[in-house]
Short mmCIF file of C-alpha atoms in Angstrom, two decimals:
data_model
loop_
_atom_site.label_atom_id
_atom_site.label_comp_id
_atom_site.label_asym_id
_atom_site.label_seq_id
_atom_site.Cartn_x
_atom_site.Cartn_y
_atom_site.Cartn_z
CA MET Q 273 -33.84 -1.08 -31.31
CA THR Q 274 -30.69 -1.24 -29.17
CA ILE Q 275 -28.95 -3.31 -31.87
CA LEU Q 276 -29.86 -0.67 -34.47
CA ILE Q 277 -28.48 2.10 -32.25
CA SER Q 278 -25.28 0.09 -31.74
CA ILE Q 279 -24.86 -0.40 -35.49
CA ILE Q 280 -25.42 3.31 -36.13
CA VAL Q 281 -22.85 4.29 -33.46
CA LEU Q 282 -20.19 1.90 -34.76
CA SER Q 283 -20.87 2.90 -38.37
CA VAL Q 284 -20.42 6.60 -37.53
CA LEU Q 285 -17.15 5.92 -35.70
CA VAL Q 286 -15.81 3.87 -38.62
CA MET Q 287 -17.02 6.45 -41.14
CA PHE Q 288 -15.15 9.26 -39.35
CA HIS Q 289 -12.02 7.12 -39.17
CA GLU Q 290 -12.07 6.32 -42.88
CA PHE Q 291 -13.05 9.88 -43.74
CA GLY Q 292 -9.82 11.02 -42.08
CA HIS Q 293 -7.78 8.86 -44.47
CA PHE Q 294 -10.00 9.84 -47.38
CA ILE Q 295 -9.93 13.62 -46.97
CA VAL Q 296 -6.18 13.85 -46.36
CA ALA Q 297 -5.53 11.56 -49.34
CA LYS Q 298 -7.75 13.72 -51.55
CA LEU Q 299 -6.17 16.96 -50.29
CA SER Q 300 -2.69 15.58 -50.96
CA GLY Q 301 -3.65 14.55 -54.51
CA ALA Q 302 -3.45 10.80 -53.89
CA ARG Q 303 -5.76 8.60 -55.95
CA VAL Q 304 -8.59 6.99 -53.93
CA ASN Q 305 -10.17 4.01 -55.69
CA GLU Q 306 -12.84 3.19 -53.10
CA PHE Q 307 -14.34 4.53 -49.89
CA SER Q 308 -16.18 1.73 -48.09
CA ILE Q 309 -18.16 1.52 -44.89
CA GLY Q 310 -18.13 -2.11 -43.77
CA PHE Q 311 -16.67 -5.31 -45.20
CA GLY Q 312 -18.12 -8.19 -47.19
CA PRO Q 313 -20.78 -8.09 -49.92
CA ARG Q 314 -21.74 -4.70 -51.28
CA LEU Q 315 -25.20 -3.47 -50.37
CA PHE Q 316 -24.81 -0.18 -52.20
CA LYS Q 317 -22.25 1.46 -54.45
CA LYS Q 318 -21.99 4.69 -56.39
CA LYS Q 319 -19.08 6.07 -58.36
CA TYR Q 320 -18.31 9.78 -58.34
CA GLY Q 321 -15.31 10.75 -60.41
CA GLU Q 322 -12.49 8.29 -59.86
CA THR Q 323 -13.73 7.02 -56.47
CA GLU Q 324 -16.34 4.34 -55.82
CA TYR Q 325 -18.37 4.81 -52.61
CA SER Q 326 -19.78 1.61 -51.15
CA PHE Q 327 -21.78 0.34 -48.19
CA ARG Q 328 -21.17 -3.29 -47.24
CA ALA Q 329 -22.91 -5.94 -45.17
CA LEU Q 330 -20.49 -6.22 -42.23
CA LEU Q 331 -20.51 -2.81 -40.59
CA PHE Q 332 -17.82 -3.46 -37.97
CA GLY Q 333 -15.12 -1.87 -40.07
CA GLY Q 334 -14.43 -0.12 -43.32
CA TYR Q 335 -11.58 0.96 -45.54
CA VAL Q 336 -10.24 3.44 -48.04
CA ALA Q 337 -8.63 1.72 -51.04
CA LEU Q 338 -5.68 3.84 -52.16
CA GLU Q 339 -3.98 3.33 -55.48
CA GLY Q 340 -0.59 1.70 -54.86
CA GLU Q 341 -1.20 1.05 -51.19
CA ASP Q 342 0.09 -2.54 -51.23
CA GLU Q 343 1.61 -2.83 -54.69
CA LYS Q 344 3.69 -0.95 -57.24
CA SER Q 345 1.89 1.51 -59.49
CA ASN Q 346 2.95 3.65 -62.41
CA ASP Q 347 0.30 6.22 -61.53
CA PRO Q 348 2.15 9.33 -60.24
CA ARG Q 349 -0.80 9.94 -57.90
CA ALA Q 350 -0.50 6.49 -56.30
CA ILE Q 351 0.13 6.68 -52.56
CA VAL Q 352 3.29 4.57 -52.98
CA ASN Q 353 4.75 7.30 -55.20
CA LYS Q 354 3.98 10.11 -52.76
CA PRO Q 355 6.70 11.53 -50.46
CA TRP Q 356 6.90 9.84 -47.07
CA PRO Q 357 5.51 12.86 -45.12
CA VAL Q 358 2.35 12.70 -47.27
CA ARG Q 359 1.94 8.97 -46.64
CA LEU Q 360 2.54 9.51 -42.92
CA ALA Q 361 -0.21 12.16 -42.84
CA VAL Q 362 -2.67 9.95 -44.75
CA PHE Q 363 -2.13 6.91 -42.51
CA ALA Q 364 -2.25 8.95 -39.28
CA ALA Q 365 -5.36 10.88 -40.29
CA GLY Q 366 -7.82 8.05 -39.52
CA PRO Q 367 -6.87 7.52 -35.86
CA LEU Q 368 -6.53 11.26 -35.30
CA MET Q 369 -10.01 11.78 -36.73
CA ASN Q 370 -11.36 9.33 -34.14
CA ILE Q 371 -9.70 11.30 -31.36
CA LEU Q 372 -11.10 14.54 -32.80
CA LEU Q 373 -14.57 12.97 -32.96
CA ALA Q 374 -14.27 11.94 -29.30
CA PHE Q 375 -13.45 15.54 -28.39
CA LEU Q 376 -16.47 16.83 -30.35
CA LEU Q 377 -18.81 14.33 -28.67
CA LEU Q 378 -17.47 15.21 -25.22
CA PHE Q 379 -17.82 18.92 -25.99
CA ILE Q 380 -21.52 18.33 -26.70
CA VAL Q 381 -21.81 16.34 -23.47
CA PHE Q 382 -20.20 18.95 -21.23
CA PHE Q 383 -21.92 21.87 -22.93
CA ASN Q 384 -25.23 20.20 -22.10
CA ILE Q 385 -24.60 18.94 -18.56
CA GLY Q 386 -22.02 21.54 -17.60
CA SER Q 387 -18.45 21.04 -16.43
CA PRO Q 388 -17.34 20.41 -12.84
CA ILE Q 389 -15.80 23.42 -11.10
CA PRO Q 390 -13.85 23.62 -7.81
CA GLN Q 391 -16.89 24.69 -5.84
CA VAL Q 392 -18.67 22.39 -3.40
CA LYS Q 393 -22.20 21.38 -4.28
CA SER Q 394 -22.53 18.89 -1.44
CA VAL Q 395 -20.40 17.18 1.19
CA MET Q 396 -20.44 13.41 1.61
CA GLU Q 397 -21.47 12.31 5.07
CA GLY Q 398 -18.68 10.84 7.19
CA TYR Q 399 -15.88 11.86 4.83
CA PRO Q 400 -12.87 14.07 5.72
CA ALA Q 401 -14.32 17.23 4.12
CA GLU Q 402 -17.36 17.09 6.43
CA LYS Q 403 -15.17 16.50 9.48
CA ALA Q 404 -12.97 19.46 8.51
CA GLY Q 405 -15.99 21.78 8.30
CA ILE Q 406 -16.16 22.28 4.54
CA LEU Q 407 -19.68 23.33 3.49
CA PRO Q 408 -21.76 23.48 0.31
CA ARG Q 409 -21.02 26.60 -1.80
CA ASP Q 410 -17.45 26.78 -0.50
CA LYS Q 411 -15.04 27.52 -3.34
CA ILE Q 412 -11.66 25.81 -3.15
CA VAL Q 413 -9.00 28.29 -4.20
CA MET Q 414 -5.74 26.71 -3.04
CA VAL Q 415 -4.33 23.32 -1.99
CA ASN Q 416 -0.93 23.13 -0.31
CA ASN Q 417 -0.10 26.65 -1.55
CA THR Q 418 -0.97 25.69 -5.14
CA LYS Q 419 -3.68 27.76 -6.81
CA ILE Q 420 -6.70 25.79 -7.99
CA ASN Q 421 -8.55 26.99 -11.11
CA THR Q 422 -10.30 23.83 -12.30
CA TRP Q 423 -11.87 20.68 -10.87
CA GLU Q 424 -9.22 18.61 -12.68
CA GLU Q 425 -6.46 20.54 -10.88
CA LEU Q 426 -8.20 19.89 -7.56
CA GLU Q 427 -8.52 16.15 -8.25
CA LYS Q 428 -4.85 15.99 -9.25
CA ALA Q 429 -3.75 17.86 -6.12
CA ILE Q 430 -5.70 15.45 -3.89
CA SER Q 431 -4.66 12.23 -5.67
CA SER Q 432 -0.96 13.16 -5.89
CA ASN Q 433 -0.87 13.91 -2.16
CA GLY Q 434 -2.02 10.42 -1.16
CA GLU Q 435 -3.40 10.14 2.36
CA ARG Q 436 -1.24 12.89 3.82
CA VAL Q 437 -2.85 15.97 5.39
CA LEU Q 438 -3.82 18.70 2.91
CA THR Q 439 -3.92 22.41 3.62
CA ILE Q 440 -6.98 23.63 1.73
CA GLU Q 441 -7.93 27.29 1.39
CA ILE Q 442 -11.60 27.93 0.70
CA GLN Q 443 -13.57 31.03 -0.11
CA ARG Q 444 -16.81 31.28 1.85
CA GLY Q 445 -18.62 34.46 0.91
CA ASN Q 446 -16.07 37.23 1.37
CA ARG Q 447 -13.89 35.24 3.76
CA ILE Q 448 -10.85 33.06 3.04
CA LEU Q 449 -10.63 30.11 5.42
CA GLN Q 450 -7.96 27.45 5.83
CA LYS Q 451 -8.81 23.81 6.52
CA GLN Q 452 -6.64 20.81 7.35
CA VAL Q 453 -8.02 17.74 5.59
CA LYS Q 454 -6.65 14.19 5.62
CA PRO Q 455 -7.89 12.28 2.54
CA ILE Q 456 -8.90 8.63 2.72
CA PHE Q 457 -8.75 5.87 0.12
CA ASP Q 458 -12.25 4.97 -1.02
CA LYS Q 459 -12.40 1.31 -2.07
CA ASN Q 460 -15.60 1.78 -4.08
CA ALA Q 461 -14.16 4.66 -6.10
CA SER Q 462 -10.65 3.14 -6.11
CA LYS Q 463 -9.06 6.51 -5.40
CA VAL Q 464 -8.10 8.96 -2.67
CA MET Q 465 -10.98 11.30 -1.74
CA ILE Q 466 -11.94 14.04 0.68
CA GLY Q 467 -15.66 13.56 0.01
CA ILE Q 468 -17.00 16.55 -1.92
CA VAL Q 469 -19.34 16.72 -4.92
CA PRO Q 470 -18.62 19.56 -7.37
CA ASP Q 471 -20.94 22.21 -8.72
CA TYR Q 472 -21.37 22.32 -12.48
CA GLU Q 473 -21.17 25.34 -14.77
CA ARG Q 474 -22.14 25.66 -18.42
CA SER Q 475 -20.08 27.67 -20.89
CA ILE Q 476 -18.49 27.12 -24.28
CA SER Q 477 -14.95 27.75 -23.02
CA LEU Q 478 -15.34 25.46 -20.01
CA ALA Q 479 -16.91 22.71 -22.13
CA PHE Q 480 -14.00 23.05 -24.57
CA LYS Q 481 -11.37 22.70 -21.83
CA THR Q 482 -13.17 19.83 -20.08
CA ALA Q 483 -13.64 17.95 -23.36
CA ILE Q 484 -9.90 18.22 -24.07
CA ASN Q 485 -9.02 17.02 -20.56
CA GLN Q 486 -11.46 14.10 -20.76
CA THR Q 487 -10.18 13.07 -24.20
CA ILE Q 488 -6.63 13.04 -22.83
CA TYR Q 489 -7.83 11.07 -19.79
CA PHE Q 490 -9.54 8.46 -22.00
CA SER Q 491 -6.38 8.21 -24.13
CA LYS Q 492 -4.19 7.62 -21.08
CA LEU Q 493 -6.56 4.92 -19.78
CA ILE Q 494 -6.53 3.06 -23.09
CA ILE Q 495 -2.75 3.32 -23.51
CA LEU Q 496 -2.36 2.02 -19.94
CA PHE Q 497 -4.62 -0.93 -20.79
CA PHE Q 498 -2.50 -1.89 -23.80
CA VAL Q 499 0.68 -1.57 -21.72
CA MET Q 500 -0.87 -3.87 -19.10
CA LEU Q 501 -1.90 -6.26 -21.88
CA VAL Q 502 1.67 -6.45 -23.19
CA THR Q 503 3.11 -6.89 -19.68
CA GLY Q 504 0.60 -9.62 -18.83
CA LYS Q 505 -1.26 -7.70 -16.13
CA VAL Q 506 -4.48 -8.15 -18.11
CA SER Q 507 -5.32 -10.87 -20.62
CA VAL Q 508 -6.94 -11.10 -24.04
CA ASN Q 509 -10.06 -12.28 -22.22
CA ASP Q 510 -10.44 -8.71 -20.90
CA ILE Q 511 -10.79 -7.33 -24.44
CA MET Q 512 -14.30 -6.61 -25.66
CA GLY Q 513 -15.10 -7.53 -29.26
CA PRO Q 514 -17.82 -6.31 -31.65
CA VAL Q 515 -20.57 -8.40 -30.01
CA GLY Q 516 -19.62 -7.12 -26.56
CA ILE Q 517 -19.47 -3.54 -27.82
CA VAL Q 518 -22.94 -3.86 -29.38
CA GLN Q 519 -24.30 -5.11 -26.06
CA ALA Q 520 -22.54 -2.37 -24.09
CA VAL Q 521 -23.72 0.40 -26.45
CA GLY Q 522 -27.27 -0.94 -26.23
CA THR Q 523 -27.14 -0.97 -22.42
CA VAL Q 524 -25.76 2.58 -22.24
CA ALA Q 525 -28.27 3.82 -24.82
CA LYS Q 526 -31.11 2.93 -22.43
CA THR Q 527 -29.71 5.40 -19.87
CA GLY Q 528 -29.98 8.43 -22.17
CA VAL Q 529 -28.46 10.28 -25.10
CA ILE Q 530 -25.79 12.08 -23.04
CA ASN Q 531 -24.41 8.84 -21.63
CA LEU Q 532 -24.47 7.32 -25.12
CA LEU Q 533 -22.47 10.24 -26.51
CA ALA Q 534 -19.89 9.95 -23.70
CA PHE Q 535 -19.57 6.19 -24.19
CA SER Q 536 -19.27 6.66 -27.95
CA ALA Q 537 -16.42 9.09 -27.30
CA LEU Q 538 -14.64 6.43 -25.24
CA ILE Q 539 -15.07 3.87 -28.03
CA SER Q 540 -13.84 6.41 -30.60
CA VAL Q 541 -10.65 7.10 -28.61
CA ASN Q 542 -10.21 3.35 -28.20
CA LEU Q 543 -10.52 2.85 -31.96
CA GLY Q 544 -8.04 5.63 -32.64
CA ILE Q 545 -5.41 4.43 -30.15
CA PHE Q 546 -5.83 0.78 -31.22
CA ASN Q 547 -5.21 1.69 -34.86
CA LEU Q 548 -2.02 3.53 -33.89
CA LEU Q 549 -0.48 0.35 -32.48
CA PRO Q 550 2.62 -0.52 -34.55
CA LEU Q 551 1.17 -3.80 -35.83
CA PRO Q 552 0.90 -4.99 -39.46
CA ALA Q 553 -2.44 -4.18 -41.13
CA LEU Q 554 -3.14 -1.37 -38.65
CA ASP Q 555 -2.47 2.29 -39.40
CA GLY Q 556 0.29 2.21 -36.80
CA GLY Q 557 2.01 -0.59 -38.71
CA ARG Q 558 1.95 1.42 -41.92
CA ILE Q 559 3.22 4.48 -40.05
CA LEU Q 560 6.09 2.34 -38.70
CA PHE Q 561 7.10 1.34 -42.25
CA VAL Q 562 6.97 4.98 -43.38
CA LEU Q 563 9.15 6.11 -40.46
CA ALA Q 564 11.59 3.26 -41.15
CA GLU Q 565 11.82 4.48 -44.74
CA ALA Q 566 12.46 8.04 -43.55
CA VAL Q 567 15.32 6.83 -41.33
CA ARG Q 568 16.82 4.35 -43.84
CA GLY Q 569 16.26 6.52 -46.88
CA LYS Q 570 14.90 3.49 -48.68
CA ALA Q 571 11.44 1.92 -48.78
CA LEU Q 572 10.64 -1.74 -48.48
CA PRO Q 573 9.30 -3.08 -51.82
CA PRO Q 574 5.51 -2.48 -51.80
CA GLU Q 575 4.74 -6.15 -52.51
CA LYS Q 576 6.74 -7.31 -49.47
CA GLU Q 577 5.16 -4.70 -47.23
CA GLY Q 578 1.73 -5.65 -48.59
CA TYR Q 579 2.42 -9.32 -47.79
CA ILE Q 580 3.35 -8.43 -44.19
CA HIS Q 581 0.15 -6.40 -43.80
CA TYR Q 582 -1.85 -9.26 -45.29
CA LEU Q 583 -0.46 -11.70 -42.72
CA GLY Q 584 -1.20 -9.14 -40.00
CA PHE Q 585 -4.75 -8.84 -41.28
CA LEU Q 586 -5.23 -12.61 -41.07
CA LEU Q 587 -3.96 -12.62 -37.48
CA LEU Q 588 -6.31 -9.76 -36.59
CA ILE Q 589 -9.25 -11.64 -38.10
CA ALA Q 590 -8.31 -14.72 -36.09
CA LEU Q 591 -8.12 -12.61 -32.92
CA LEU Q 592 -11.46 -11.01 -33.77
CA ILE Q 593 -13.10 -14.42 -34.17
CA PHE Q 594 -11.66 -15.57 -30.83
CA ILE Q 595 -12.81 -12.42 -29.02
CA THR Q 596 -16.26 -12.63 -30.62
CA TYR Q 597 -16.53 -16.25 -29.47
CA ARG Q 598 -15.60 -15.15 -25.92
CA ASP Q 599 -18.20 -12.36 -26.08
CA ILE Q 600 -20.92 -14.79 -27.11
CA LEU Q 601 -20.02 -17.22 -24.29
CA ARG Q 602 -20.01 -14.37 -21.75
CA ILE Q 603 -23.34 -12.92 -22.88
CA PHE Q 604 -25.28 -16.12 -23.52
#
């Protein structure tokens, strides 16, 4: 059952990604020859108009086959014959759709569980907040003379201050009190804390704002990971492949639908950011060629660009096989 759930999750993420390319291509008048979920042998196909829709055996991927994508074409609707801003929009649409999907999933999550607000639900025993006399139901209104409106602003104010003493203003009933609190670094949480647990509030506007903030947070984490990968601070062994993702999705699925939605949002952002990397065969690689054309005023011959993307695709497949092999060794 967990494998089925994992396949469904990955298929939906891929479908949204490819739908981004597909819908922008259609809206721009580009010819789409095929919309496929998965790679390998076809399990199902149906042609509507000029486009063939197919479902293939290997679900860990998918593609939209555009006329003239990797070769010359005399068709005026071929993507190669479209202006560079149109091509840029088509290639960027897939990753951006994944980021949009992540936001939608997180909106559902926070609308259901509520969003954290800068009001104390409970105080952690032995932590600075307890020692300073902060109590449950206290509302934090200001930190170091900076007004606090959201839980994210409070977390940022605490983390940016380090372990220096904070001047925290709280509202307790009708009274405004001032507390001096010295944060500590919590090794388990790997961050500076004062030791409070937030209250949660449910509303559409708050869920919207929190979903945006969490999507941005996920994006920053993933970009940081790739930067660390390039600089050698993490290795390829730290990358999780399809087998590892299936296992992780299955594990998270056992903890409930909300956690599964949140984890799916993280994977969706990951997929979007990864595809924006300026590497051949990825959307980011194609975007790089389009931008180079815009700067140079001249495009690389489609066959040469297609050859570069083909080589990039082979390298990605080799990397995928290696990562899958590592996943299997780690799991079994």
